[in-house]
Structure formats: C-alpha cells, structure tokens
Amino acid sequence: MKTYLVTGGAGFIGSNFIIYMLNKYSDVKIINIDSLTYAGNLENLKSIENNKNHVFIQADICDKEAIAKIFADNDIDYVVNFAAESHVDRSIKNPEIFVKTNVLGTVTLLDAAKKAWTISDDKYKEGVKYLQVSTDEVYGSLGSEGFFREDTPLDPHSPYSASKSSADMFVKAYGDTYKFPINITRCSNNYGPFQFPEKLIPLIINNALNKKDLPIYGDGMQIRDWLYVEDHCKAIDMVVRDGRLGEVYNVGGHNERTNITIVKTIIEYIKDNVDSEVSENLIKYVEDRKGHDRRYGIAPDKIKADLGWYPETTFEVGIKKTIKWYLENMDWMKNVTSGEYQNYYEKMYSNK
Ligand code: NAD
Ligand code: DAU
C-alpha cells in the first residue's frame, strides 16, 4: 500500500487525478490536502466520497505546522503537488498570491517532505518521491515552428508562469543540493470535467449555453496544445512510479488548435445538439491579454520513450465528452458560479 500526499486535490486536475488513481488501484491511499480556494470544490470528489482510501484535510500548503503534522501522522511515500493559483488573468491582476502559493507553498512542501524522509545526510527513506506538477508555460512562447523540449530554456512571461518557473527551480535545487528524489512534469493545456469556468473551454461552454458573449482575446489566433485531463493523470501516475529521479518530463499530445477554432468547435456542437439559436454571432473580440503567449507546443518524445506514455483521447472525442459532461452537470456549473462567488464571477467572467 503506497500513500500519496496529493495537494490541490479538490481542484480541476487534482480531483481528476484522485478519481483516476482510486478507480485504477485498490492498494493506494490518498491524503488530499486543499485549502479550498474559489477553485477547490469537494463536490468534484463526490464519486469517491465513500472510498476509505481517500482522506481529505483542509490545509494550506504554506502552513508549515499543518504540513509537518500531516507528515508526522502519516507514512507518506509520494508527494504530488497540484496546489496552485492557476489562472493567468488573475496573476496579471494580483501577482502576490501566486508567489505565496506557488513558490512559498512549494518550498514549504519540499522542506516538510525532506525533513520527514531524511534517514541521514542526503539519504532518504526507500522509494519516496516528490513530484511537482508544472506547466509548459514556463518555456514562454513559440513561433510558428518547433516544440518545447525538456532542455528548452525557461522564459516565463506572465506572473503565473514566473511563479511556476520559480517553483520548478526550487524543486531542481532540492534535487541538485540535497540529492532529494524529485520529478517535474510540464504539461500543456488540459480540458475535461470539473474545470473552473474561468478557463477558455468551460467559460465558452457556459456562456454559449446562456447565450452570453464569447470573449476572444486579441485576434484569437493564439495556439494552445490541448490534452484531455485523464491523459495527464495517466502521465503523472507513470512518472511517480517509474520516472527517472531528477528528470523533467514534458506531457502533451500534439493537439494544437487556435483559440478561435476551439470556440467555433464548441458553438457548432451546441448549435447542432442543444440550442439551434447559438451561433457565431455571440463571438466578441475583446482587448488582448497583456503579454499574451502566442503558441505553445509540447514535444512528448521523452515520456513516450522512457515510460511508454501516449495520449488515449483525441481532441475530437475529448471535446465532445467534455461538452456532454458540462451539459449533464449543469448543477455543478451553477454551484461554482453562484453563492459566495457569484458577484465576483459575474463581474470577471460572464460577459467580458
Ligand atoms: P485549479 O485552479 O483548478 O486547482 C487548484 C487547487 O489548488 C484548488 O483546489 C485550490 O483550492 C488549491 N489551492 C490553491 N491554493 C492552495 C494553497 N495555498 N494550499 C492548498 N491548496 C491550494 O488548478 P488546475 O488547473 O487543476 O491545475 C493544477 C496544477 O496543474 C497547477 O499546479 C497548475 O499549474 C498545473 N497545470 C495546469 C494545467 C491546466 O491546463 N489547467 C496544465 C499544466 C499544468
Ligand atoms: O499551458 C498550460 C496552462 O494552461 C496552465 O499552466 C494554466 O494553469 C491554465 O490556466 C492554462 O493557461 P492558458 O492561459 O493557456 O489558459 P486559458 O484557458 O486561460 O486561456 C487559453 C487561451 O484562450 C489563451 O490564449 C487565452 C485565451 N482566452 C482565454 C479566456 C479565459 C480567450 O481568448 N478568452 C477568454 O475568455
């Protein structure tokens, strides 16, 4: 029985990861710590609420004492750090919380894990590992050709990607300085169930269903490399188990699409299957994001060669599954955009 400390497990990818792991393995225990910011929602974990191998603890990854206690109370084998402030637009408005959670929170976790796992100087409990869930945004922006590889220099542009790059550097430093057992994964844009509707795909689905404007930043020709969230979960599982210590693994499925193509794909599906009145007339070109990265594209050759990872869900299948999920879970959407978040959400996201 391996025990995972998963942080940010009530958020989008973290909750998908926990569900993926508990459905796949009966011999893993998951301790899920999340401070439940606007992006964390325990409703995401409803399908596994009775699973005894999942324990939820509300805690902030910056809270040294709380994290130390969790390590003292549990025999943890792996840390998988998803917890983060994750939205670029928010980081442009308020960078400070990104430094706190993404950088200080990561260092707090590294330090607690190092203390708990140390046997003697630079020697750690057998088989343990710290995995940092990072992002392709640390590499900056590509021109029309080429891909991000693991040795592409870091060149972050937004406060979000600067904070994720800093965190990666600390993780690397723990590996280099203390021989601490680490891996870093850098994945491209995820989509799928439970993604907070501030991010492009769920925002467009939600607005289209409500016949609200569909905001496109700038000319809409920016490119992202989309990966169905379950394929990211599979990659993390493989890297935790078999990733070579100290290595970075890029994760992406060569699914590059312009933003305008994504938006038109969603409109077409909703128009054909849900509401014939939804049309491209809802598209509204708005002011561009500051420092907007033009193109992301991942070369996943290393994770394929080392671990045999490959994406199982094509974009054509994944986007339909995703829209259907939101249609079947309208209450989820209503809950995350109402209550205490309603005013904030309405102001920020519903009709940009
Ligand atoms: P998310 O915003 O949906 O979830 C983040 C979770 O972290 C939330 O549950 C939130 O409550 C929790 N959290 C935030 N601050 C915390 C703190 N101080 N202590 C404890 N918990 C805290 O994010 P996501 O999209 O699921 O991303 C998860 C991770 O994956 C992030 O590290 C992100 O950088 C990375 N990532 C995301 C994508 C993507 O496309 N979404 C792609 C690559 C990498
Ligand atoms: O690449 C991985 C990253 O993907 C993750 O590290 C981040 O956590 C995640 O938020 C995501 O970042 P992006 O900035 O790429 O995602 P977002 O959904 O915010 O935007 C996708 C693209 O769509 C981007 O070019 C901006 C554009 N956009 C976004 C929104 C919200 C719009 O044109 N209109 C919008 O309303």
Coordinates of C-alpha atoms and ligand atoms in Angstrom, one line a residue:
M1 CA 0.0 0.0 0.0
K2 CA 1.6 3.3 -1.1
T3 CA 0.5 6.5 0.5
Y4 CA 0.3 9.6 -1.7
L5 CA 0.0 13.2 -0.4
V6 CA -1.9 14.9 -3.1
T7 CA -2.2 18.7 -2.8
G8 CA -4.9 20.7 -4.6
G9 CA -7.0 17.6 -4.9
A10 CA -10.3 19.5 -4.9
G11 CA -9.3 21.5 -8.0
F12 CA -9.7 20.5 -11.6
I13 CA -6.7 18.2 -12.4
G14 CA -6.1 17.2 -8.8
S15 CA -9.7 15.8 -8.4
N16 CA -9.5 14.0 -11.7
F17 CA -6.2 12.5 -10.6
I18 CA -7.6 11.2 -7.3
I19 CA -10.6 9.7 -9.1
Y20 CA -8.3 8.1 -11.7
M21 CA -6.0 6.6 -9.1
L22 CA -8.7 5.2 -6.8
N23 CA -10.6 3.7 -9.8
K24 CA -7.4 2.1 -11.1
Y25 CA -5.7 0.9 -7.9
S26 CA -7.1 -0.6 -4.7
D27 CA -3.8 -0.5 -3.0
V28 CA -3.1 3.2 -2.8
K29 CA -4.1 5.6 0.0
I30 CA -4.5 9.2 -0.9
I31 CA -4.3 12.1 1.6
N32 CA -5.7 15.1 -0.2
I33 CA -4.9 18.5 1.2
D34 CA -6.5 21.6 -0.2
S35 CA -7.2 25.0 1.3
L36 CA -10.4 25.2 -0.8
T37 CA -9.9 28.5 -2.6
Y38 CA -12.5 29.6 -5.2
A39 CA -11.1 26.9 -7.4
G40 CA -11.4 24.0 -5.0
N41 CA -14.7 22.2 -4.7
L42 CA -15.3 19.0 -2.7
E43 CA -18.3 18.3 -5.0
N44 CA -15.7 17.2 -7.6
L45 CA -14.9 14.2 -5.3
K46 CA -18.5 13.0 -4.8
S47 CA -18.0 9.8 -6.8
I48 CA -15.3 8.6 -4.4
E49 CA -16.7 10.1 -1.1
N50 CA -17.2 6.7 0.4
N51 CA -13.8 5.3 -0.6
K52 CA -11.8 4.6 2.6
N53 CA -8.5 5.1 0.7
H54 CA -9.2 8.8 0.4
V55 CA -8.7 11.2 3.3
F56 CA -9.4 14.9 2.9
I57 CA -7.7 17.5 5.1
Q58 CA -8.4 21.2 4.6
A59 CA -5.0 22.9 4.9
D60 CA -2.8 25.5 3.2
I61 CA 0.4 24.3 1.6
C62 CA 2.1 27.4 3.1
D63 CA 1.2 26.4 6.6
K64 CA 4.4 24.8 7.9
E65 CA 2.9 23.4 11.1
A66 CA -0.1 21.8 9.4
I67 CA 2.1 20.2 6.7
A68 CA 4.6 18.9 9.3
K69 CA 1.7 17.4 11.3
I70 CA 0.4 15.6 8.2
F71 CA 3.8 14.1 7.6
A72 CA 4.2 13.2 11.3
D73 CA 0.7 11.5 11.3
N74 CA 1.1 9.6 8.1
D75 CA 3.7 7.4 6.5
I76 CA 3.9 9.2 3.1
D77 CA 5.6 7.7 0.1
Y78 CA 4.9 10.2 -2.6
V79 CA 4.0 13.9 -2.8
V80 CA 2.2 15.1 -5.9
N81 CA 1.9 18.9 -5.8
F82 CA -1.0 20.2 -7.8
A83 CA -1.9 23.0 -5.4
A84 CA -1.5 26.3 -7.1
E85 CA -3.1 29.5 -8.2
S86 CA -3.5 28.5 -11.8
H87 CA -5.2 31.3 -13.8
V88 CA -3.0 33.7 -15.9
D89 CA -5.5 36.5 -16.0
R90 CA -5.8 36.5 -12.2
S91 CA -2.0 36.6 -11.9
I92 CA -1.8 39.7 -14.1
K93 CA -4.3 41.4 -11.7
N94 CA -2.8 40.2 -8.5
P95 CA 0.7 38.5 -8.7
E96 CA 1.4 38.3 -4.9
I97 CA -0.8 35.3 -4.1
F98 CA 0.9 33.5 -7.0
V99 CA 4.3 34.0 -5.3
K100 CA 2.9 32.8 -2.0
T101 CA 1.1 29.7 -3.0
N102 CA 3.1 28.6 -6.0
V103 CA 6.6 29.4 -4.7
L104 CA 6.5 29.5 -0.9
G105 CA 3.9 26.7 -0.8
T106 CA 6.2 24.5 -3.0
V107 CA 9.2 25.2 -0.8
T108 CA 7.2 24.5 2.4
L109 CA 6.2 21.1 1.0
L110 CA 9.7 20.3 -0.2
D111 CA 11.1 21.1 3.2
A112 CA 8.5 19.2 5.1
A113 CA 9.0 16.1 2.9
K114 CA 12.8 16.4 3.2
K115 CA 12.6 16.5 7.0
A116 CA 10.1 13.6 7.2
W117 CA 12.0 11.4 4.7
T118 CA 15.6 12.0 5.8
I119 CA 17.5 9.0 7.2
S120 CA 20.9 10.6 7.3
D121 CA 22.6 13.4 5.4
D122 CA 21.3 13.2 1.8
K123 CA 19.8 9.7 2.4
Y124 CA 16.1 9.3 2.3
K125 CA 13.5 6.6 3.1
E126 CA 13.5 4.0 0.4
G127 CA 11.3 4.6 -2.7
V128 CA 10.0 8.1 -1.8
K129 CA 9.5 10.8 -4.4
Y130 CA 8.3 14.4 -4.7
L131 CA 6.6 15.2 -8.0
Q132 CA 6.0 18.8 -9.0
V133 CA 3.1 19.3 -11.4
S134 CA 4.4 22.1 -13.6
T135 CA 3.3 23.6 -16.9
D136 CA 4.5 24.2 -20.5
E137 CA 4.0 27.9 -19.8
V138 CA 7.4 28.1 -18.1
Y139 CA 9.0 27.8 -21.6
G140 CA 7.4 31.0 -22.8
S141 CA 6.1 31.3 -26.3
L142 CA 6.9 29.6 -29.6
G143 CA 7.0 31.0 -33.2
S144 CA 5.2 29.1 -35.9
E145 CA 7.7 26.2 -35.8
G146 CA 9.3 23.9 -33.3
F147 CA 8.3 22.5 -29.9
F148 CA 9.1 22.8 -26.2
R149 CA 11.6 20.1 -25.2
E150 CA 12.8 19.4 -21.6
D151 CA 16.0 21.4 -22.3
T152 CA 14.2 24.4 -23.8
P153 CA 15.3 27.4 -21.6
L154 CA 12.7 28.7 -19.2
D155 CA 11.4 32.0 -20.4
P156 CA 8.2 32.8 -18.5
H157 CA 6.1 35.9 -19.4
S158 CA 3.2 36.1 -17.0
P159 CA 3.4 36.4 -13.2
Y160 CA 1.7 32.9 -13.2
S161 CA 4.4 31.3 -15.3
A162 CA 7.1 33.2 -13.5
S163 CA 5.9 31.7 -10.2
K164 CA 5.7 28.2 -11.7
S165 CA 9.2 28.6 -13.1
S166 CA 10.5 29.7 -9.7
A167 CA 8.9 26.7 -8.1
D168 CA 10.5 24.4 -10.7
M169 CA 13.9 26.0 -9.9
F170 CA 13.4 25.2 -6.2
V171 CA 12.4 21.6 -6.9
K172 CA 15.5 21.3 -9.1
A173 CA 17.7 22.9 -6.4
Y174 CA 16.5 20.3 -3.8
G175 CA 17.4 17.6 -6.3
D176 CA 20.8 19.1 -7.0
T177 CA 21.8 20.3 -3.5
Y178 CA 20.3 17.6 -1.3
K179 CA 20.0 14.7 -3.8
F180 CA 16.4 14.9 -3.0
P181 CA 14.3 12.5 -5.1
I182 CA 12.2 14.6 -7.4
N183 CA 10.5 14.7 -10.8
I184 CA 8.9 17.6 -12.6
T185 CA 6.2 17.3 -15.2
R186 CA 5.4 20.1 -17.6
C187 CA 2.0 19.6 -19.3
S188 CA 0.2 21.6 -21.9
N189 CA -3.4 22.9 -21.6
N190 CA -5.8 20.4 -20.0
Y191 CA -9.6 20.2 -20.6
G192 CA -12.3 17.9 -19.2
P193 CA -14.7 17.6 -16.3
F194 CA -14.5 19.9 -13.2
Q195 CA -12.5 22.7 -14.8
F196 CA -13.5 26.1 -13.3
P197 CA -15.3 28.2 -15.9
E198 CA -12.7 31.0 -15.9
K199 CA -10.6 28.9 -18.3
L200 CA -11.3 29.1 -22.0
I201 CA -13.2 25.8 -22.7
P202 CA -15.7 25.8 -19.7
L203 CA -16.1 29.5 -19.9
I204 CA -17.2 29.3 -23.6
I205 CA -19.5 26.3 -22.9
N206 CA -21.1 28.1 -20.0
N207 CA -21.5 31.4 -21.9
A208 CA -22.8 29.8 -25.1
L209 CA -25.4 27.8 -23.1
N210 CA -26.6 31.1 -21.5
K211 CA -26.3 33.0 -24.9
K212 CA -23.8 35.4 -23.5
D213 CA -20.9 37.0 -25.3
L214 CA -18.0 34.6 -26.1
P215 CA -14.9 36.7 -25.4
I216 CA -11.9 36.2 -27.7
Y217 CA -8.7 37.9 -26.7
G218 CA -6.9 39.8 -29.5
D219 CA -7.2 38.1 -32.9
G220 CA -8.0 34.6 -31.5
M221 CA -5.1 33.1 -33.4
Q222 CA -3.1 32.1 -30.4
I223 CA -2.3 28.4 -30.3
R224 CA -2.6 26.0 -27.3
D225 CA -1.8 22.3 -27.3
W226 CA -4.9 20.6 -25.7
L227 CA -4.7 17.4 -23.7
Y228 CA -7.7 15.5 -22.2
V229 CA -7.2 15.6 -18.4
E230 CA -7.3 11.8 -18.0
D231 CA -4.2 11.6 -20.2
H232 CA -2.4 14.0 -17.9
C233 CA -3.4 11.9 -14.9
K234 CA -2.0 8.8 -16.6
A235 CA 1.3 10.6 -17.2
I236 CA 1.6 11.7 -13.6
D237 CA 0.9 8.1 -12.4
M238 CA 3.6 6.8 -14.7
V239 CA 6.2 9.4 -13.7
V240 CA 5.6 8.8 -10.0
R241 CA 6.0 5.1 -10.4
D242 CA 8.8 4.9 -13.0
G243 CA 10.2 8.3 -13.8
R244 CA 13.9 8.5 -13.5
L245 CA 14.9 10.5 -10.4
G246 CA 15.8 14.1 -11.1
E247 CA 14.2 14.2 -14.5
V248 CA 11.7 16.6 -16.1
Y249 CA 9.0 15.1 -18.4
N250 CA 7.0 17.2 -20.9
V251 CA 3.4 16.0 -21.4
G252 CA 1.4 16.9 -24.4
G253 CA -0.4 15.2 -27.3
H254 CA 0.3 17.3 -30.4
N255 CA -3.2 18.7 -30.4
E256 CA -2.6 22.3 -31.3
R257 CA -5.6 24.4 -32.1
T258 CA -6.1 28.2 -32.4
N259 CA -8.4 29.7 -29.8
I260 CA -10.9 30.7 -32.4
T261 CA -11.1 27.1 -33.7
I262 CA -11.8 25.9 -30.1
V263 CA -14.6 28.5 -29.7
K264 CA -16.2 27.6 -33.1
T265 CA -16.0 23.9 -32.4
I266 CA -17.9 24.4 -29.1
I267 CA -20.5 26.7 -30.8
E268 CA -21.1 24.1 -33.6
Y269 CA -21.6 21.3 -31.1
I270 CA -24.1 23.3 -29.0
K271 CA -25.9 24.6 -32.1
D272 CA -26.3 21.1 -33.5
N273 CA -27.1 19.3 -30.3
V274 CA -28.6 21.7 -27.8
D275 CA -29.8 25.0 -29.0
S276 CA -30.1 26.0 -32.7
E277 CA -30.1 29.7 -31.7
V278 CA -26.5 29.6 -30.5
S279 CA -24.3 30.9 -33.3
E280 CA -21.0 32.6 -34.1
N281 CA -22.8 36.0 -33.6
L282 CA -22.1 35.5 -29.9
I283 CA -18.3 35.8 -30.6
K284 CA -16.9 39.1 -29.3
Y285 CA -13.3 40.1 -29.9
V286 CA -12.0 41.9 -26.8
E287 CA -8.8 43.5 -25.7
D288 CA -5.8 41.1 -25.8
R289 CA -4.4 39.6 -22.6
K290 CA -1.2 41.5 -21.5
G291 CA 2.0 39.7 -22.5
H292 CA -0.2 37.0 -24.3
D293 CA 1.9 34.0 -25.3
R294 CA 1.3 33.2 -29.0
R295 CA 1.9 29.5 -29.3
Y296 CA 2.5 26.5 -27.0
G297 CA 3.5 23.1 -28.4
I298 CA 5.0 20.2 -26.5
A299 CA 7.4 17.5 -27.7
P300 CA 6.4 14.5 -25.6
D301 CA 9.1 12.3 -27.0
K302 CA 10.9 11.7 -23.7
I303 CA 7.9 10.5 -21.7
K304 CA 7.0 8.2 -24.7
A305 CA 10.4 6.7 -25.0
D306 CA 11.2 6.4 -21.2
L307 CA 7.8 5.4 -19.9
G308 CA 5.6 4.4 -22.9
W309 CA 3.1 7.2 -22.2
Y310 CA 0.8 8.2 -25.1
P311 CA -2.4 10.2 -25.1
E312 CA -5.5 8.0 -25.5
T313 CA -8.2 10.6 -26.1
T314 CA -8.1 12.5 -29.4
F315 CA -9.3 16.1 -29.3
E316 CA -12.4 15.2 -31.4
V317 CA -13.5 12.7 -28.9
G318 CA -12.4 14.6 -25.8
I319 CA -14.1 17.9 -26.6
K320 CA -17.5 16.1 -27.2
K321 CA -17.1 14.1 -23.9
T322 CA -16.3 17.4 -22.1
I323 CA -19.2 19.4 -23.5
K324 CA -21.5 16.5 -22.7
W325 CA -20.2 16.4 -19.1
Y326 CA -21.0 20.0 -18.6
L327 CA -24.4 19.5 -20.1
E328 CA -25.1 16.7 -17.7
N329 CA -23.7 18.6 -14.8
M330 CA -25.4 21.9 -15.1
D331 CA -25.8 22.0 -11.3
W332 CA -22.1 21.8 -10.8
M333 CA -21.7 24.8 -13.1
K334 CA -24.4 26.6 -11.3
N335 CA -22.9 25.9 -7.9
V336 CA -19.4 27.0 -8.8
T337 CA -20.6 30.3 -10.3
S338 CA -23.1 31.2 -7.6
G339 CA -23.2 31.6 -3.9
E340 CA -20.2 33.5 -2.5
Y341 CA -18.6 33.6 -5.9
Q342 CA -21.5 34.9 -7.8
N343 CA -20.7 38.6 -7.8
Y344 CA -17.0 38.0 -8.4
Y345 CA -17.7 35.6 -11.2
E346 CA -20.4 37.8 -12.9
K347 CA -18.0 40.7 -12.8
M348 CA -14.9 38.9 -14.0
Y349 CA -16.1 36.2 -16.4
S350 CA -19.6 36.0 -17.5
N351 CA -19.7 38.8 -20.1
K352 CA -16.3 40.1 -20.8
Ligands
NAD1 P1 -7.1 24.6 -10.2 O1 -7.0 26.1 -10.0 O2 -8.4 24.1 -10.8 O3 -6.9 23.9 -8.8 C1 -6.0 24.3 -7.8 C2 -6.4 23.7 -6.5 O4 -5.3 24.1 -5.5 C3 -7.7 24.2 -5.9 O5 -8.4 23.1 -5.4 C4 -7.3 25.1 -4.8 O6 -8.3 25.2 -3.7 C5 -6.0 24.5 -4.3 N1 -5.1 25.5 -3.7 C6 -4.8 26.8 -4.1 N2 -4.0 27.4 -3.2 C7 -3.8 26.5 -2.2 C8 -3.0 26.5 -1.1 N3 -2.3 27.6 -0.7 N4 -2.9 25.4 -0.3 C9 -3.7 24.3 -0.6 N5 -4.4 24.2 -1.7 C10 -4.5 25.3 -2.5 O7 -5.8 24.2 -11.0 P2 -5.6 23.1 -12.1 O8 -6.0 23.6 -13.4 O9 -6.2 21.8 -11.5 O10 -4.0 22.9 -12.0 C11 -3.4 22.1 -11.1 C12 -1.9 22.1 -11.3 O11 -1.6 21.8 -12.6 C13 -1.3 23.5 -11.1 O12 -0.1 23.4 -10.4 C14 -1.1 24.1 -12.5 O13 -0.1 25.0 -12.5 C15 -0.8 22.8 -13.2 N6 -1.2 22.7 -14.6 C16 -2.4 23.1 -15.0 C17 -2.7 22.9 -16.4 C18 -4.1 23.3 -16.9 O14 -4.3 23.3 -18.1 N7 -5.1 23.5 -16.1 C19 -1.8 22.5 -17.3 C20 -0.5 22.2 -16.9 C21 -0.2 22.3 -15.5
DAU2 O1 -0.5 25.6 -20.8 C1 -0.8 25.2 -19.6 C2 -1.6 26.2 -18.9 O2 -2.9 26.3 -19.5 C3 -1.8 26.0 -17.4 O3 -0.5 26.1 -16.8 C4 -2.7 27.1 -16.7 O4 -2.9 26.7 -15.4 C5 -4.0 27.0 -17.5 O5 -4.9 28.0 -16.9 C6 -3.8 27.2 -18.9 O6 -3.4 28.6 -19.2 P1 -3.9 29.4 -20.5 O7 -3.7 30.8 -20.2 O8 -3.4 28.8 -21.8 O9 -5.5 29.0 -20.4 P2 -6.8 29.9 -20.5 O10 -7.9 28.9 -20.5 O11 -6.9 31.0 -19.5 O12 -6.7 30.5 -22.0 C7 -6.5 29.7 -23.1 C8 -6.3 30.6 -24.3 O13 -7.6 31.3 -24.6 C9 -5.3 31.8 -24.1 O14 -4.7 32.0 -25.3 C10 -6.2 33.0 -23.7 C11 -7.5 32.7 -24.5 N1 -8.7 33.2 -23.8 C12 -9.0 32.8 -22.6 C13 -10.1 33.2 -21.9 C14 -10.4 32.8 -20.5 C15 -9.6 33.9 -24.6 O15 -9.4 34.3 -25.8 N2 -10.8 34.3 -24.0 C16 -11.1 34.0 -22.7 O16 -12.1 34.4 -22.1

